[in-house]
């Protein structure tokens, strides 16, 4: 039976201790890779990189899954334009390519969400504001012209 040297044992113990610390941070709330890197930026870079790769293999860190969960949460809780969704995700440090890929793969669903969000805002503001003011508000929030037009058309038909 081969014994581990004291140095190797201490190194393994250091890695284990660090990974437990990182795991607690990850499990407390779903995090993006960028958030994890920022949190542990003061630590040894190789240890952080190795640990992130380790947790990626175990699927504890997965920005694609994070995007999907975040978008589902936005849909359930907020009225947002696609631009706002993109901005919120990029604020979490998610690469633009990943965000664009998700939106592209779910384009129809995301457009439906943007239109229904616009409708909800229109219905909420209709009693107090003119159509032009509501349109301006939606444009400023990043809604696409097409989504705004469809939302107004749907509301005016009913």
mmCIF file of C-alpha atoms in Angstrom:
data_model
loop_
_atom_site.group_PDB
_atom_site.id
_atom_site.type_symbol
_atom_site.label_atom_id
_atom_site.label_comp_id
_atom_site.label_asym_id
_atom_site.label_seq_id
_atom_site.Cartn_x
_atom_site.Cartn_y
_atom_site.Cartn_z
ATOM 1 C CA UNK A 1 0.000 0.000 0.000
ATOM 2 C CA UNK A 2 1.320 3.408 -1.012
ATOM 3 C CA UNK A 3 1.197 6.262 1.453
ATOM 4 C CA UNK A 4 0.605 9.873 0.568
ATOM 5 C CA UNK A 5 3.328 12.322 1.484
ATOM 6 C CA UNK A 6 2.487 15.006 4.002
ATOM 7 C CA UNK A 7 2.671 17.686 1.278
ATOM 8 C CA UNK A 8 0.312 15.783 -1.031
ATOM 9 C CA UNK A 9 -2.068 15.162 1.847
ATOM 10 C CA UNK A 10 -2.078 18.842 2.796
ATOM 11 C CA UNK A 11 -2.616 19.852 -0.846
ATOM 12 C CA UNK A 12 -5.537 17.409 -1.183
ATOM 13 C CA UNK A 13 -6.979 18.729 2.069
ATOM 14 C CA UNK A 14 -6.652 22.334 0.800
ATOM 15 C CA UNK A 15 -8.440 21.430 -2.450
ATOM 16 C CA UNK A 16 -11.198 19.598 -0.585
ATOM 17 C CA UNK A 17 -11.711 22.508 1.818
ATOM 18 C CA UNK A 18 -11.837 25.026 -1.048
ATOM 19 C CA UNK A 19 -14.266 22.925 -3.080
ATOM 20 C CA UNK A 20 -16.574 22.601 -0.090
ATOM 21 C CA UNK A 21 -16.532 26.384 0.279
ATOM 22 C CA UNK A 22 -17.283 26.828 -3.436
ATOM 23 C CA UNK A 23 -20.014 24.193 -3.351
ATOM 24 C CA UNK A 24 -21.769 25.979 -0.488
ATOM 25 C CA UNK A 25 -21.718 29.177 -2.540
ATOM 26 C CA UNK A 26 -23.100 27.386 -5.618
ATOM 27 C CA UNK A 27 -25.802 25.432 -3.813
ATOM 28 C CA UNK A 28 -27.067 28.402 -1.773
ATOM 29 C CA UNK A 29 -28.312 30.011 -4.997
ATOM 30 C CA UNK A 30 -27.783 29.057 -8.634
ATOM 31 C CA UNK A 31 -24.775 30.974 -9.922
ATOM 32 C CA UNK A 32 -23.173 31.656 -13.265
ATOM 33 C CA UNK A 33 -19.550 30.792 -13.918
ATOM 34 C CA UNK A 34 -18.697 34.506 -13.977
ATOM 35 C CA UNK A 35 -20.306 35.078 -10.561
ATOM 36 C CA UNK A 36 -18.291 32.201 -9.112
ATOM 37 C CA UNK A 37 -15.061 33.485 -10.655
ATOM 38 C CA UNK A 38 -15.723 36.943 -9.241
ATOM 39 C CA UNK A 39 -16.505 35.628 -5.761
ATOM 40 C CA UNK A 40 -13.282 33.604 -5.636
ATOM 41 C CA UNK A 41 -11.074 36.062 -7.553
ATOM 42 C CA UNK A 42 -8.733 36.453 -4.568
ATOM 43 C CA UNK A 43 -8.010 32.702 -4.461
ATOM 44 C CA UNK A 44 -5.341 30.777 -6.361
ATOM 45 C CA UNK A 45 -6.348 30.973 -10.039
ATOM 46 C CA UNK A 46 -5.417 27.347 -10.840
ATOM 47 C CA UNK A 47 -7.422 26.108 -7.857
ATOM 48 C CA UNK A 48 -10.434 28.159 -8.977
ATOM 49 C CA UNK A 49 -10.135 26.949 -12.604
ATOM 50 C CA UNK A 50 -9.761 23.301 -11.595
ATOM 51 C CA UNK A 51 -12.652 23.511 -9.152
ATOM 52 C CA UNK A 52 -14.928 25.206 -11.694
ATOM 53 C CA UNK A 53 -14.130 22.481 -14.236
ATOM 54 C CA UNK A 54 -14.797 19.854 -11.566
ATOM 55 C CA UNK A 55 -18.221 21.343 -10.775
ATOM 56 C CA UNK A 56 -19.022 21.781 -14.465
ATOM 57 C CA UNK A 57 -18.456 18.058 -14.989
ATOM 58 C CA UNK A 58 -20.885 17.397 -12.146
ATOM 59 C CA UNK A 59 -23.303 19.910 -13.735
ATOM 60 C CA UNK A 60 -23.371 22.159 -10.671
ATOM 61 C CA UNK A 61 -22.161 24.984 -12.907
ATOM 62 C CA UNK A 62 -23.953 25.237 -16.233
ATOM 63 C CA UNK A 63 -24.679 28.645 -17.760
ATOM 64 C CA UNK A 64 -27.126 27.165 -20.297
ATOM 65 C CA UNK A 65 -29.272 25.732 -17.509
ATOM 66 C CA UNK A 66 -28.924 29.033 -15.632
ATOM 67 C CA UNK A 67 -30.280 30.925 -18.673
ATOM 68 C CA UNK A 68 -33.251 28.605 -18.974
ATOM 69 C CA UNK A 69 -34.138 28.884 -15.281
ATOM 70 C CA UNK A 70 -33.703 32.653 -15.264
ATOM 71 C CA UNK A 71 -35.890 33.104 -18.356
ATOM 72 C CA UNK A 72 -38.600 30.898 -16.839
ATOM 73 C CA UNK A 73 -38.434 32.980 -13.665
ATOM 74 C CA UNK A 74 -38.688 36.226 -15.665
ATOM 75 C CA UNK A 75 -41.688 34.861 -17.545
ATOM 76 C CA UNK A 76 -43.430 33.911 -14.321
ATOM 77 C CA UNK A 77 -42.704 37.116 -12.424
ATOM 78 C CA UNK A 78 -41.996 40.019 -14.768
ATOM 79 C CA UNK A 79 -43.029 41.765 -17.943
ATOM 80 C CA UNK A 80 -39.834 42.295 -19.900
ATOM 81 C CA UNK A 81 -38.708 42.911 -23.445
ATOM 82 C CA UNK A 82 -36.213 40.563 -25.073
ATOM 83 C CA UNK A 83 -33.625 43.353 -24.740
ATOM 84 C CA UNK A 84 -34.242 43.477 -20.981
ATOM 85 C CA UNK A 85 -33.904 39.698 -20.725
ATOM 86 C CA UNK A 86 -30.612 39.847 -22.629
ATOM 87 C CA UNK A 87 -29.389 42.676 -20.407
ATOM 88 C CA UNK A 88 -30.305 40.893 -17.156
ATOM 89 C CA UNK A 89 -28.504 37.734 -18.279
ATOM 90 C CA UNK A 90 -25.426 39.636 -19.441
ATOM 91 C CA UNK A 91 -25.352 41.377 -16.029
ATOM 92 C CA UNK A 92 -24.759 37.913 -14.557
ATOM 93 C CA UNK A 93 -21.665 37.555 -16.714
ATOM 94 C CA UNK A 94 -23.132 35.135 -19.225
ATOM 95 C CA UNK A 95 -21.473 35.299 -22.627
ATOM 96 C CA UNK A 96 -23.511 37.003 -25.352
ATOM 97 C CA UNK A 97 -23.158 33.982 -27.633
ATOM 98 C CA UNK A 98 -24.880 31.722 -25.077
ATOM 99 C CA UNK A 99 -27.712 34.229 -24.611
ATOM 100 C CA UNK A 100 -28.142 34.667 -28.372
ATOM 101 C CA UNK A 101 -28.136 30.883 -28.900
ATOM 102 C CA UNK A 102 -30.862 30.428 -26.286
ATOM 103 C CA UNK A 103 -33.048 33.182 -27.739
ATOM 104 C CA UNK A 104 -32.539 31.865 -31.263
ATOM 105 C CA UNK A 105 -33.454 28.288 -30.283
ATOM 106 C CA UNK A 106 -36.537 29.558 -28.434
ATOM 107 C CA UNK A 107 -37.373 32.433 -30.771
ATOM 108 C CA UNK A 108 -41.101 31.766 -31.156
ATOM 109 C CA UNK A 109 -41.598 31.278 -27.429
ATOM 110 C CA UNK A 110 -39.554 34.389 -26.586
ATOM 111 C CA UNK A 111 -41.483 36.530 -29.091
ATOM 112 C CA UNK A 112 -44.778 35.316 -27.602
ATOM 113 C CA UNK A 113 -43.462 36.264 -24.169
ATOM 114 C CA UNK A 114 -42.454 39.744 -25.346
ATOM 115 C CA UNK A 115 -45.862 40.320 -26.952
ATOM 116 C CA UNK A 116 -47.764 39.128 -23.882
ATOM 117 C CA UNK A 117 -45.531 41.314 -21.682
ATOM 118 C CA UNK A 118 -46.268 44.315 -23.897
ATOM 119 C CA UNK A 119 -50.006 43.561 -23.697
ATOM 120 C CA UNK A 120 -49.886 43.394 -19.909
ATOM 121 C CA UNK A 121 -48.130 46.769 -19.747
ATOM 122 C CA UNK A 122 -50.561 48.316 -22.249
ATOM 123 C CA UNK A 123 -53.587 47.089 -20.295
ATOM 124 C CA UNK A 124 -52.086 48.382 -17.062
ATOM 125 C CA UNK A 125 -51.293 51.843 -18.468
ATOM 126 C CA UNK A 126 -54.239 52.242 -20.864
ATOM 127 C CA UNK A 127 -56.546 54.003 -18.398
ATOM 128 C CA UNK A 128 -53.957 56.633 -17.455
ATOM 129 C CA UNK A 129 -51.945 57.243 -20.624
ATOM 130 C CA UNK A 130 -52.334 57.936 -24.315
ATOM 131 C CA UNK A 131 -51.390 55.241 -26.830
ATOM 132 C CA UNK A 132 -48.426 57.291 -28.075
ATOM 133 C CA UNK A 133 -47.030 57.602 -24.522
ATOM 134 C CA UNK A 134 -47.443 53.870 -23.942
ATOM 135 C CA UNK A 135 -45.718 53.113 -27.255
ATOM 136 C CA UNK A 136 -42.842 55.451 -26.320
ATOM 137 C CA UNK A 137 -42.553 53.761 -22.927
ATOM 138 C CA UNK A 138 -42.397 50.298 -24.532
ATOM 139 C CA UNK A 139 -39.797 51.450 -27.086
ATOM 140 C CA UNK A 140 -37.644 52.834 -24.265
ATOM 141 C CA UNK A 141 -37.879 49.490 -22.468
ATOM 142 C CA UNK A 142 -36.510 47.775 -25.566
ATOM 143 C CA UNK A 143 -39.649 46.201 -27.015
ATOM 144 C CA UNK A 144 -39.514 45.576 -30.753
ATOM 145 C CA UNK A 145 -41.851 47.650 -32.935
ATOM 146 C CA UNK A 146 -43.431 44.474 -34.268
ATOM 147 C CA UNK A 147 -44.223 43.198 -30.763
ATOM 148 C CA UNK A 148 -45.730 46.541 -29.763
ATOM 149 C CA UNK A 149 -47.887 46.658 -32.903
ATOM 150 C CA UNK A 150 -49.114 43.079 -32.453
ATOM 151 C CA UNK A 151 -49.896 43.731 -28.782
ATOM 152 C CA UNK A 152 -51.944 46.854 -29.592
ATOM 153 C CA UNK A 153 -53.696 45.075 -32.480
ATOM 154 C CA UNK A 154 -54.659 42.137 -30.253
ATOM 155 C CA UNK A 155 -55.998 44.436 -27.547
ATOM 156 C CA UNK A 156 -57.935 46.615 -29.998
ATOM 157 C CA UNK A 157 -59.535 43.530 -31.626
ATOM 158 C CA UNK A 158 -61.000 42.405 -28.295
#
